CSV table of C-alpha atoms (C1' of nucleotides) in Angstrom, one decimal:
chain,number,residue,atom,x,y,z
Y,1,UNK,CA,1.4,-25.9,21.8
Y,2,UNK,CA,-1.8,-25.1,23.5
Y,3,UNK,CA,-3.4,-22.0,22.1
Y,4,UNK,CA,-6.6,-23.8,22.9
Y,5,UNK,CA,-8.8,-20.7,23.2
Y,6,UNK,CA,-7.8,-19.5,19.7
Y,7,UNK,CA,-8.2,-22.9,18.1
Y,8,UNK,CA,-11.7,-23.1,19.6
Y,9,UNK,CA,-12.5,-19.6,18.4
Y,10,UNK,CA,-11.4,-20.6,14.9
Y,11,UNK,CA,-13.4,-23.8,15.0
Y,12,UNK,CA,-16.5,-21.9,16.2
Y,13,UNK,CA,-16.1,-19.3,13.4
Y,14,UNK,CA,-15.7,-22.0,10.7
Y,15,UNK,CA,-18.7,-23.9,11.9
Y,16,UNK,CA,-20.9,-20.8,12.2
Y,17,UNK,CA,-20.0,-19.9,8.6
Y,18,UNK,CA,-20.3,-23.4,7.1
Y,19,UNK,CA,-16.6,-23.4,6.3
Y,20,UNK,CA,-14.3,-26.3,6.6
Y,21,UNK,CA,-11.8,-27.2,9.2
Y,22,UNK,CA,-8.6,-28.1,7.4
Y,23,UNK,CA,-5.1,-29.1,8.4
Y,24,UNK,CA,-3.7,-26.1,6.6
Y,25,UNK,CA,-5.9,-23.6,8.5
Y,26,UNK,CA,-4.9,-25.3,11.7
Y,27,UNK,CA,-1.2,-25.2,10.8
Y,28,UNK,CA,-1.3,-21.5,9.7
Y,29,UNK,CA,-3.1,-20.5,12.9
Y,30,UNK,CA,-0.5,-22.4,15.0
Y,31,UNK,CA,2.4,-20.7,13.2
Y,32,UNK,CA,0.8,-17.3,13.4
Y,33,UNK,CA,0.2,-17.6,17.1
Y,34,UNK,CA,3.9,-18.5,17.6
Y,35,UNK,CA,4.9,-15.1,16.2
Y,36,UNK,CA,5.3,-11.9,18.1
Y,37,UNK,CA,5.0,-8.5,16.7
Y,38,UNK,CA,4.0,-7.8,13.1
Y,39,UNK,CA,4.6,-10.5,10.5
Y,40,UNK,CA,4.0,-10.4,6.8
Y,41,UNK,CA,2.3,-13.2,4.9
Y,42,UNK,CA,5.6,-13.9,3.3
Y,43,UNK,CA,7.4,-14.3,6.7
Y,44,UNK,CA,4.7,-16.7,7.8
Y,45,UNK,CA,4.8,-18.6,4.6
Y,46,UNK,CA,8.6,-19.1,5.1
Y,47,UNK,CA,8.1,-20.4,8.6
Y,48,UNK,CA,5.3,-22.8,7.7
Y,49,UNK,CA,7.3,-24.1,4.8
Y,50,UNK,CA,9.7,-25.8,7.2
Y,51,UNK,CA,7.1,-28.0,8.9
Y,52,UNK,CA,4.6,-28.2,6.0
Y,53,UNK,CA,6.5,-27.9,2.7
Y,54,UNK,CA,3.3,-28.5,0.7
Y,55,UNK,CA,1.3,-25.5,1.9
Y,56,UNK,CA,1.1,-22.9,-0.8
Y,57,UNK,CA,1.5,-19.1,-0.3
Y,58,UNK,CA,-2.0,-18.6,-1.7
Y,59,UNK,CA,-3.4,-20.5,1.2
Y,60,UNK,CA,-1.4,-18.4,3.7
Y,61,UNK,CA,-2.8,-15.2,2.2
Y,62,UNK,CA,-6.3,-16.5,2.2
Y,63,UNK,CA,-6.1,-17.9,5.7
Y,64,UNK,CA,-4.7,-14.6,7.1
Y,65,UNK,CA,-7.7,-12.8,5.7
Y,66,UNK,CA,-9.9,-15.5,7.3
Y,67,UNK,CA,-8.2,-15.1,10.7
Y,68,UNK,CA,-8.9,-11.4,10.5
Y,69,UNK,CA,-12.6,-12.0,9.9
Y,70,UNK,CA,-12.7,-14.4,12.7
Y,71,UNK,CA,-11.2,-11.8,15.0
Y,72,UNK,CA,-8.0,-13.6,15.7
Y,73,UNK,CA,-5.7,-11.4,13.7
Y,74,UNK,CA,-5.4,-7.7,12.7
Y,75,UNK,CA,-4.2,-6.4,9.4
Y,76,UNK,CA,-1.8,-3.4,9.5
Y,77,UNK,CA,-0.4,-1.3,6.7
Y,78,UNK,CA,2.7,0.6,7.7
Y,79,UNK,CA,4.9,2.5,5.3
Y,80,UNK,CA,6.4,0.2,2.7
Y,81,UNK,CA,3.5,-1.4,0.9
Y,82,UNK,CA,3.5,-4.7,2.7
Y,83,UNK,CA,0.6,-6.1,4.7
Y,84,UNK,CA,1.5,-7.1,8.2
Y,85,UNK,CA,-0.5,-9.1,10.7
Y,86,UNK,CA,-0.5,-9.0,14.5
Y,87,UNK,CA,-2.3,-11.2,17.0
Y,88,UNK,CA,-5.5,-9.4,18.0
Y,89,UNK,CA,-5.4,-7.9,21.4
Y,90,UNK,CA,-6.7,-4.7,23.1
Y,91,UNK,CA,-6.8,-1.6,21.0
Y,92,UNK,CA,-3.6,0.3,20.4
Y,93,UNK,CA,-1.6,2.4,18.0
Y,94,UNK,CA,2.0,2.2,16.8
Y,95,UNK,CA,5.3,4.0,17.0
Y,96,UNK,CA,7.6,2.9,14.1
Y,97,UNK,CA,11.4,3.5,13.9
Y,98,UNK,CA,12.2,4.4,10.3
Y,99,UNK,CA,15.8,3.3,10.7
Y,100,UNK,CA,15.6,-0.2,12.2
Y,101,UNK,CA,12.0,-1.0,11.7
Y,102,UNK,CA,11.2,-1.5,15.3
Y,103,UNK,CA,7.5,-1.2,16.2
Y,104,UNK,CA,6.2,-0.2,19.6
Y,105,UNK,CA,2.6,-0.3,20.6
Y,106,UNK,CA,1.0,2.5,22.6
Y,107,UNK,CA,-2.4,3.6,23.7
Y,108,UNK,CA,-3.7,6.9,24.7
Y,109,UNK,CA,-7.3,7.5,25.8
Y,110,UNK,CA,-6.9,11.2,25.4
Y,111,UNK,CA,-6.3,10.8,21.7
Y,112,UNK,CA,-9.2,8.3,21.5
Y,113,UNK,CA,-11.6,10.8,22.9
Y,114,UNK,CA,-10.3,13.6,20.8
Y,115,UNK,CA,-11.0,11.4,17.8
Y,116,UNK,CA,-14.5,10.8,18.8
Y,117,UNK,CA,-15.0,14.5,19.3
Y,118,UNK,CA,-13.7,15.2,15.8
Y,119,UNK,CA,-15.8,12.5,14.2
Y,120,UNK,CA,-18.8,14.0,15.9
Y,121,UNK,CA,-18.0,17.5,14.8
Y,122,UNK,CA,-18.2,16.3,11.2
Y,123,UNK,CA,-21.1,14.1,11.7
Y,124,UNK,CA,-19.2,10.9,10.9
Y,125,UNK,CA,-19.8,7.6,12.4
Y,126,UNK,CA,-16.3,6.4,13.3
Y,127,UNK,CA,-15.6,2.8,12.4
Y,128,UNK,CA,-11.8,2.6,12.9
Y,129,UNK,CA,-8.7,4.6,12.6
Y,130,UNK,CA,-5.1,4.4,11.8
Y,131,UNK,CA,-2.6,6.3,13.9
Y,132,UNK,CA,1.1,5.8,13.3
Y,133,UNK,CA,4.0,7.8,14.6
Y,134,UNK,CA,7.3,7.6,12.6
Y,135,UNK,CA,10.7,8.6,13.9
Y,136,UNK,CA,14.0,7.3,15.3
Y,137,UNK,CA,14.1,5.1,18.4
Y,138,UNK,CA,16.6,5.7,21.2
Y,139,UNK,CA,19.1,3.1,20.0
Y,140,UNK,CA,19.2,4.5,16.5
Y,141,UNK,CA,19.5,8.0,17.8
Y,142,UNK,CA,22.5,7.0,19.8
Y,143,UNK,CA,24.2,5.5,16.8
Y,144,UNK,CA,23.9,8.8,15.1
W,1,UNK,CA,-3.4,30.1,-15.0
W,2,UNK,CA,-1.2,32.0,-12.7
W,3,UNK,CA,0.2,29.8,-9.9
W,4,UNK,CA,3.2,32.0,-10.2
W,5,UNK,CA,4.5,31.3,-6.7
W,6,UNK,CA,4.5,27.6,-7.2
W,7,UNK,CA,6.1,27.8,-10.6
W,8,UNK,CA,8.8,29.9,-9.1
W,9,UNK,CA,9.3,27.5,-6.2
W,10,UNK,CA,9.7,24.7,-8.7
W,11,UNK,CA,12.2,26.7,-10.8
W,12,UNK,CA,14.2,27.5,-7.7
W,13,UNK,CA,14.2,23.9,-6.6
W,14,UNK,CA,15.3,22.7,-10.1
W,15,UNK,CA,18.1,25.2,-10.3
W,16,UNK,CA,19.3,24.5,-6.8
W,17,UNK,CA,19.6,20.8,-7.6
W,18,UNK,CA,21.0,21.2,-11.1
W,19,UNK,CA,17.9,19.7,-12.6
W,20,UNK,CA,16.3,20.7,-15.8
W,21,UNK,CA,13.3,22.8,-16.4
W,22,UNK,CA,11.2,20.9,-18.9
W,23,UNK,CA,7.9,21.4,-20.6
W,24,UNK,CA,6.7,18.1,-19.0
W,25,UNK,CA,7.4,19.2,-15.5
W,26,UNK,CA,5.8,22.5,-16.1
W,27,UNK,CA,2.7,20.9,-17.5
W,28,UNK,CA,2.4,18.3,-14.7
W,29,UNK,CA,2.8,21.0,-12.1
W,30,UNK,CA,0.1,23.1,-13.8
W,31,UNK,CA,-2.3,20.1,-14.0
W,32,UNK,CA,-1.6,19.2,-10.4
W,33,UNK,CA,-2.3,22.7,-9.1
W,34,UNK,CA,-5.7,22.7,-10.9
W,35,UNK,CA,-6.8,19.7,-8.8
W,36,UNK,CA,-8.5,19.8,-5.5
W,37,UNK,CA,-8.4,17.2,-2.9
W,38,UNK,CA,-6.4,14.0,-3.3
W,39,UNK,CA,-5.4,12.8,-6.7
W,40,UNK,CA,-3.7,9.6,-7.8
W,41,UNK,CA,-0.9,9.7,-10.4
W,42,UNK,CA,-3.2,7.8,-12.7
W,43,UNK,CA,-5.9,10.5,-12.4
W,44,UNK,CA,-3.4,13.1,-13.1
W,45,UNK,CA,-2.0,11.2,-16.1
W,46,UNK,CA,-5.5,11.0,-17.6
W,47,UNK,CA,-6.1,14.7,-17.2
W,48,UNK,CA,-2.8,15.6,-18.7
W,49,UNK,CA,-3.3,13.2,-21.5
W,50,UNK,CA,-6.0,15.5,-23.0
W,51,UNK,CA,-3.7,18.5,-23.4
W,52,UNK,CA,-0.4,16.7,-23.8
W,53,UNK,CA,-1.0,13.3,-25.3
W,54,UNK,CA,2.7,12.5,-25.5
W,55,UNK,CA,3.6,12.8,-21.8
W,56,UNK,CA,4.1,9.3,-20.5
W,57,UNK,CA,2.8,8.0,-17.2
W,58,UNK,CA,6.4,7.3,-16.1
W,59,UNK,CA,7.1,11.0,-16.2
W,60,UNK,CA,4.0,11.8,-14.2
W,61,UNK,CA,5.1,9.3,-11.5
W,62,UNK,CA,8.6,10.7,-11.5
W,63,UNK,CA,7.4,14.3,-11.4
W,64,UNK,CA,5.0,13.8,-8.5
W,65,UNK,CA,7.9,12.5,-6.5
W,66,UNK,CA,9.9,15.5,-7.5
W,67,UNK,CA,7.1,17.9,-6.5
W,68,UNK,CA,7.1,16.3,-3.1
W,69,UNK,CA,10.8,16.8,-2.7
W,70,UNK,CA,10.4,20.4,-3.7
W,71,UNK,CA,7.7,20.8,-1.0
W,72,UNK,CA,4.9,21.5,-3.4
W,73,UNK,CA,3.0,18.3,-3.0
W,74,UNK,CA,2.4,15.7,-0.2
W,75,UNK,CA,2.1,12.0,-0.7
W,76,UNK,CA,-0.7,10.2,1.2
W,77,UNK,CA,-1.4,6.5,1.5
W,78,UNK,CA,-5.0,5.9,2.5
W,79,UNK,CA,-6.5,2.4,2.5
W,80,UNK,CA,-6.7,0.8,-0.9
W,81,UNK,CA,-3.0,0.6,-2.0
W,82,UNK,CA,-2.9,3.7,-4.2
W,83,UNK,CA,-0.7,6.7,-3.7
W,84,UNK,CA,-2.5,10.0,-3.6
W,85,UNK,CA,-1.1,13.5,-3.8
W,86,UNK,CA,-2.4,16.7,-2.3
W,87,UNK,CA,-1.2,20.3,-2.7
W,88,UNK,CA,1.0,21.0,0.2
W,89,UNK,CA,-0.5,23.3,2.9
W,90,UNK,CA,-0.5,23.5,6.6
W,91,UNK,CA,-0.3,20.4,8.6
W,92,UNK,CA,-3.5,18.3,9.0
W,93,UNK,CA,-4.9,14.9,9.2
W,94,UNK,CA,-7.8,13.1,7.5
W,95,UNK,CA,-11.3,11.8,8.0
W,96,UNK,CA,-12.2,9.3,5.2
W,97,UNK,CA,-15.7,8.0,4.3
W,98,UNK,CA,-15.4,4.3,3.6
W,99,UNK,CA,-18.7,4.4,1.6
W,100,UNK,CA,-18.3,7.3,-0.8
W,101,UNK,CA,-14.6,8.0,-0.5
W,102,UNK,CA,-15.0,11.6,0.6
W,103,UNK,CA,-11.9,12.9,2.4
W,104,UNK,CA,-12.2,15.7,5.0
W,105,UNK,CA,-9.2,17.4,6.5
W,106,UNK,CA,-8.9,18.3,10.1
W,107,UNK,CA,-6.4,19.5,12.6
W,108,UNK,CA,-6.2,19.1,16.3
W,109,UNK,CA,-3.5,20.6,18.4
W,110,UNK,CA,-4.4,18.5,21.4
W,111,UNK,CA,-3.7,15.4,19.5
W,112,UNK,CA,-0.4,16.9,18.2
W,113,UNK,CA,0.8,17.5,21.7
W,114,UNK,CA,-0.3,14.1,22.9
W,115,UNK,CA,1.8,12.6,20.1
W,116,UNK,CA,4.8,14.6,21.2
W,117,UNK,CA,4.3,13.4,24.7
W,118,UNK,CA,4.1,9.8,23.6
W,119,UNK,CA,7.2,10.0,21.4
W,120,UNK,CA,9.1,11.5,24.4
W,121,UNK,CA,7.9,8.8,26.7
W,122,UNK,CA,9.6,6.2,24.4
W,123,UNK,CA,12.6,8.3,23.6
W,124,UNK,CA,11.7,8.6,20.0
W,125,UNK,CA,12.6,11.6,17.8
W,126,UNK,CA,9.3,12.1,16.0
W,127,UNK,CA,9.7,12.8,12.3
W,128,UNK,CA,6.1,12.5,11.0
W,129,UNK,CA,2.9,10.7,11.6
W,130,UNK,CA,-0.1,9.4,9.9
W,131,UNK,CA,-3.5,9.8,11.5
W,132,UNK,CA,-6.6,8.7,9.6
W,133,UNK,CA,-10.1,8.3,10.8
W,134,UNK,CA,-12.4,6.0,8.8
W,135,UNK,CA,-16.1,6.0,9.0
W,136,UNK,CA,-19.4,7.0,7.4
W,137,UNK,CA,-20.1,10.6,6.5
W,138,UNK,CA,-23.4,12.3,7.2
W,139,UNK,CA,-24.7,11.8,3.7
W,140,UNK,CA,-23.9,8.1,3.5
W,141,UNK,CA,-25.4,7.6,7.0
W,142,UNK,CA,-28.6,9.2,5.9
W,143,UNK,CA,-28.9,6.9,2.9
W,144,UNK,CA,-28.7,3.9,5.2
J,1,DA,C1',29.1,19.1,-25.6
J,2,DT,C1',27.1,16.9,-21.8
J,3,DA,C1',24.5,15.9,-17.9
J,4,DG,C1',20.1,15.0,-17.2
J,5,DA,C1',15.0,13.9,-18.8
J,6,DT,C1',11.8,11.3,-21.5
J,7,DG,C1',9.0,7.4,-23.0
J,8,DC,C1',8.5,3.0,-24.1
J,9,DA,C1',8.7,-1.7,-22.8
J,10,DA,C1',9.9,-4.8,-19.6
J,11,DA,C1',10.6,-5.9,-14.7
J,12,DT,C1',9.2,-5.6,-10.1
J,13,DG,C1',6.8,-7.0,-5.8
J,14,DT,C1',2.7,-8.0,-3.6
J,15,DT,C1',-1.7,-9.8,-3.7
J,16,DT,C1',-5.6,-12.0,-6.2
J,17,DT,C1',-8.0,-15.1,-9.3
J,18,DG,C1',-9.1,-19.2,-12.5
J,19,DC,C1',-9.4,-23.7,-12.5
J,20,DA,C1',-8.8,-28.8,-12.0
J,21,DG,C1',-8.1,-31.9,-8.6
J,22,DG,C1',-8.7,-33.1,-3.5
J,23,DA,C1',-10.6,-33.2,1.1
J,24,DA,C1',-14.1,-32.2,4.6
J,25,DA,C1',-19.0,-32.1,5.7
E,1,DT,C1',-21.8,-36.6,-3.0
E,2,DT,C1',-21.9,-32.1,-2.6
E,3,DT,C1',-19.7,-28.1,-1.1
E,4,DC,C1',-15.8,-26.1,0.0
E,5,DC,C1',-10.6,-25.9,-0.1
E,6,DT,C1',-6.1,-26.2,-2.1
E,7,DG,C1',-2.1,-25.3,-5.0
E,8,DC,C1',-0.3,-24.2,-9.0
E,9,DA,C1',0.1,-21.0,-12.7
E,10,DA,C1',-1.3,-16.9,-14.6
E,11,DA,C1',-3.4,-12.4,-13.9
E,12,DA,C1',-3.8,-8.1,-11.8
E,13,DC,C1',-2.2,-3.9,-10.0
E,14,DA,C1',0.6,0.1,-8.9
E,15,DT,C1',5.0,1.5,-9.4
E,16,DT,C1',9.9,1.3,-10.8
E,17,DT,C1',13.8,0.5,-13.9
E,18,DG,C1',16.7,-0.2,-18.3
E,19,DC,C1',17.9,1.9,-22.1
E,20,DA,C1',18.1,4.4,-26.4
E,21,DT,C1',16.9,8.8,-27.7
E,22,DC,C1',16.1,13.5,-27.1
E,23,DT,C1',16.7,18.2,-24.9
E,24,DA,C1',17.9,21.9,-21.7
E,25,DT,C1',21.9,23.9,-20.2
DNA sequence: ATAGATGCAAATGTTTTGCAGGAAA
DNA sequence: TTTCCTGCAAAACATTTGCATCTAT
């Protein structure tokens, strides 16, 4: 329960854009906020299905896009061709274990400033970036 | 013509792995080496189609994977859900214009060492990474 | 002779779209 | 009472697979 801030943010976004506040959107936001890490739309659809068997996967896909636009979620595309969503929080990048799939978030201001420097060197206006490190986590290394 | 080194590398790879040296593989390698930048399998298939109308797209897909394994090509997944291939050369990352699609390659040893440091901090053995900067290139900025 | 490659068609998996009916403003 | 949303089914899209046939070894 609670998540009042996020519900308000959604309500505000919907109102500002003359969109409608529906039970489905509310339920999907609620389910999404209960996740941790990086869920796929399919994951989320399965979870929602229990409480709300009549919400279709199309609505989940559409709503996740909406939550991104509203600034509540972030879309991520790691290796594997599936879109994943995470709850929006401060900027960070990812370290992904290619054996067990574990995802660790990190941030590094030195890399950030190096990126700005590179963009400037080529005259680009930097909008966003994607920085993912792939390897084996300590646990998987231990197992051989 | 020429590309003798690459043709030899392919021949060596095929022999070492008890695979067969076919006209199709030769033709696809040739067409691929004539590209610059970052081609999709579909692009390549269209190009090949002119000279060799009977090579199927399945073979192009399969052969590009083979060329990657042989170390002649590199697979890249930028935004947009399409796999692209580039001729393998020294390590680098990419700066992508989200307006015109232009792709610029860059390298930065400072970022590389920062990545190693981060992997070490989390006990990861780093295998590879993906680092892409998205923004607007000078030309597109000028156009408004 | 035989292991491997090809090309077509069909299957796959994820995401999007068309549309008729339904709910919020 | 109009505009927007939903859910289903079907389409789209890039890629992969099954399989009968063909080809390099």
